[in-house]
Amino acid sequence: MRRSRDPSVETSGDETGAECPYCESTNTVREHPKGPSLCRSMHYCNDCEQPFEKFE
């Protein structure tokens, strides 16, 4: 029996930065593809230095 990949670590493959909800910058990085739930991912804004969650 073959095990399937964990869907919580797969991403959409989108390389563009998520928009920061604090300063609206797109100079952001995805810190981890998996947030507190499967529909959220953790990001960090390089401009205002704030972490934030993005709903997928």
CSV table of N, CA and C in Angstrom, one decimal:
chain,number,residue,atom,x,y,z
A,1,MET,N,0.8,-1.2,0.0
A,1,MET,CA,0.0,0.0,0.0
A,1,MET,C,0.9,1.2,0.0
A,2,ARG,N,0.6,2.2,-0.8
A,2,ARG,CA,1.4,3.4,-1.0
A,2,ARG,C,0.7,4.5,-0.2
A,3,ARG,N,1.5,5.2,0.6
A,3,ARG,CA,1.1,6.4,1.4
A,3,ARG,C,1.0,7.6,0.5
A,4,SER,N,-0.1,8.3,0.7
A,4,SER,CA,-0.2,9.6,0.0
A,4,SER,C,0.5,10.7,0.7
A,5,ARG,N,0.8,11.8,0.0
A,5,ARG,CA,1.5,12.9,0.6
A,5,ARG,C,0.6,13.6,1.5
A,6,ASP,N,1.1,14.2,2.5
A,6,ASP,CA,0.4,15.0,3.5
A,6,ASP,C,-0.1,16.3,2.8
A,7,PRO,N,-1.4,16.5,2.7
A,7,PRO,CA,-1.9,17.7,1.9
A,7,PRO,C,-1.6,19.0,2.7
A,8,SER,N,-1.2,18.9,3.9
A,8,SER,CA,-1.0,20.2,4.7
A,8,SER,C,0.4,20.8,4.4
A,9,VAL,N,1.2,20.1,3.7
A,9,VAL,CA,2.5,20.7,3.3
A,9,VAL,C,2.6,21.1,1.8
A,10,GLU,N,1.6,20.8,1.1
A,10,GLU,CA,1.5,21.2,-0.3
A,10,GLU,C,1.1,22.6,-0.5
A,11,THR,N,1.6,23.3,-1.4
A,11,THR,CA,1.2,24.7,-1.6
A,11,THR,C,0.7,24.9,-3.0
A,12,SER,N,0.2,26.1,-3.3
A,12,SER,CA,-0.4,26.3,-4.6
A,12,SER,C,0.7,26.5,-5.7
A,13,GLY,N,2.0,26.8,-5.2
A,13,GLY,CA,3.1,27.0,-6.1
A,13,GLY,C,3.2,28.5,-6.5
A,14,ASP,N,2.3,29.3,-5.9
A,14,ASP,CA,2.3,30.8,-6.2
A,14,ASP,C,3.6,31.4,-5.6
A,15,GLU,N,4.4,32.0,-6.4
A,15,GLU,CA,5.7,32.5,-5.9
A,15,GLU,C,5.6,34.0,-5.6
A,16,THR,N,4.5,34.6,-5.9
A,16,THR,CA,4.3,36.1,-5.6
A,16,THR,C,4.1,36.3,-4.2
A,17,GLY,N,4.5,37.4,-3.6
A,17,GLY,CA,4.3,37.7,-2.2
A,17,GLY,C,2.9,37.9,-1.9
A,18,ALA,N,2.5,37.4,-0.7
A,18,ALA,CA,1.1,37.7,-0.2
A,18,ALA,C,1.1,39.2,0.3
A,19,GLU,N,0.0,39.8,0.2
A,19,GLU,CA,-0.1,41.2,0.6
A,19,GLU,C,-0.2,41.3,2.1
A,20,CYS,N,0.6,42.1,2.7
A,20,CYS,CA,0.6,42.3,4.2
A,20,CYS,C,-0.6,43.0,4.6
A,21,PRO,N,-1.4,42.5,5.6
A,21,PRO,CA,-2.6,43.2,6.0
A,21,PRO,C,-2.3,44.5,6.8
A,22,TYR,N,-1.0,44.7,7.2
A,22,TYR,CA,-0.6,45.8,8.0
A,22,TYR,C,-0.2,47.0,7.2
A,23,CYS,N,0.7,46.8,6.2
A,23,CYS,CA,1.2,47.9,5.4
A,23,CYS,C,1.0,47.7,3.9
A,24,GLU,N,0.3,46.6,3.5
A,24,GLU,CA,-0.1,46.4,2.1
A,24,GLU,C,1.1,46.1,1.2
A,25,SER,N,2.2,45.8,1.8
A,25,SER,CA,3.4,45.5,1.0
A,25,SER,C,3.3,44.1,0.4
A,26,THR,N,3.9,43.8,-0.7
A,26,THR,CA,4.0,42.4,-1.2
A,26,THR,C,5.4,41.9,-1.0
A,27,ASN,N,6.3,42.6,-0.3
A,27,ASN,CA,7.6,42.1,0.0
A,27,ASN,C,7.5,41.2,1.2
A,28,THR,N,6.9,40.0,1.0
A,28,THR,CA,6.7,39.1,2.0
A,28,THR,C,7.2,37.7,1.6
A,29,VAL,N,7.4,36.9,2.6
A,29,VAL,CA,7.9,35.5,2.4
A,29,VAL,C,7.0,34.6,3.2
A,30,ARG,N,6.8,33.4,2.6
A,30,ARG,CA,6.0,32.4,3.3
A,30,ARG,C,6.9,31.7,4.3
A,31,GLU,N,6.6,31.8,5.6
A,31,GLU,CA,7.5,31.2,6.6
A,31,GLU,C,7.3,29.7,6.6
A,32,HIS,N,6.0,29.3,6.5
A,32,HIS,CA,5.7,27.8,6.5
A,32,HIS,C,4.4,27.6,5.8
A,33,PRO,N,4.4,26.6,5.0
A,33,PRO,CA,3.1,26.4,4.2
A,33,PRO,C,2.0,26.0,5.0
A,34,LYS,N,2.2,25.5,6.2
A,34,LYS,CA,1.1,25.0,7.1
A,34,LYS,C,1.0,25.9,8.3
A,35,GLY,N,-0.2,26.5,8.4
A,35,GLY,CA,-0.5,27.3,9.6
A,35,GLY,C,-1.3,26.5,10.6
A,36,PRO,N,-2.0,27.2,11.4
A,36,PRO,CA,-2.8,26.5,12.5
A,36,PRO,C,-3.9,25.6,11.9
A,37,SER,N,-4.3,25.8,10.7
A,37,SER,CA,-5.2,24.9,10.0
A,37,SER,C,-4.8,24.7,8.5
A,38,LEU,N,-5.4,23.8,7.8
A,38,LEU,CA,-5.0,23.6,6.4
A,38,LEU,C,-5.3,24.7,5.5
A,39,CYS,N,-6.2,25.6,5.9
A,39,CYS,CA,-6.6,26.7,4.9
A,39,CYS,C,-5.8,28.0,5.2
A,40,ARG,N,-4.8,27.9,6.1
A,40,ARG,CA,-4.1,29.1,6.5
A,40,ARG,C,-2.6,28.8,6.3
A,41,SER,N,-1.8,29.8,5.9
A,41,SER,CA,-0.4,29.7,5.8
A,41,SER,C,0.3,30.9,6.6
A,42,MET,N,1.5,30.7,7.1
A,42,MET,CA,2.2,31.7,7.8
A,42,MET,C,3.1,32.5,6.9
A,43,HIS,N,3.1,33.8,7.0
A,43,HIS,CA,3.9,34.7,6.2
A,43,HIS,C,4.6,35.7,7.1
A,44,TYR,N,5.6,36.4,6.5
A,44,TYR,CA,6.3,37.4,7.2
A,44,TYR,C,6.6,38.6,6.3
A,45,CYS,N,6.3,39.8,6.7
A,45,CYS,CA,6.5,41.0,5.9
A,45,CYS,C,7.9,41.5,6.2
A,46,ASN,N,8.7,41.7,5.1
A,46,ASN,CA,10.0,42.2,5.2
A,46,ASN,C,10.1,43.7,5.4
A,47,ASP,N,9.0,44.4,5.1
A,47,ASP,CA,8.9,45.9,5.2
A,47,ASP,C,8.6,46.3,6.6
A,48,CYS,N,7.5,45.8,7.1
A,48,CYS,CA,7.1,46.2,8.5
A,48,CYS,C,7.4,45.2,9.6
A,49,GLU,N,8.1,44.1,9.1
A,49,GLU,CA,8.6,43.1,10.1
A,49,GLU,C,7.5,42.5,10.9
A,50,GLN,N,6.3,42.2,10.4
A,50,GLN,CA,5.2,41.6,11.1
A,50,GLN,C,4.9,40.3,10.5
A,51,PRO,N,4.7,39.3,11.4
A,51,PRO,CA,4.2,38.0,10.9
A,51,PRO,C,2.7,38.1,10.7
A,52,PHE,N,2.1,37.3,9.7
A,52,PHE,CA,0.7,37.3,9.5
A,52,PHE,C,0.3,36.0,8.9
A,53,GLU,N,-1.0,35.7,9.0
A,53,GLU,CA,-1.6,34.5,8.4
A,53,GLU,C,-2.3,34.9,7.1
A,54,LYS,N,-2.3,34.0,6.2
A,54,LYS,CA,-3.1,34.2,4.9
A,54,LYS,C,-4.0,33.0,4.8
A,55,PHE,N,-5.3,33.3,4.5
A,55,PHE,CA,-6.2,32.3,4.2
A,55,PHE,C,-6.1,31.8,2.7
A,56,GLU,N,-6.0,30.6,2.5
A,56,GLU,CA,-5.8,30.0,1.2
A,56,GLU,C,-7.1,29.8,0.5
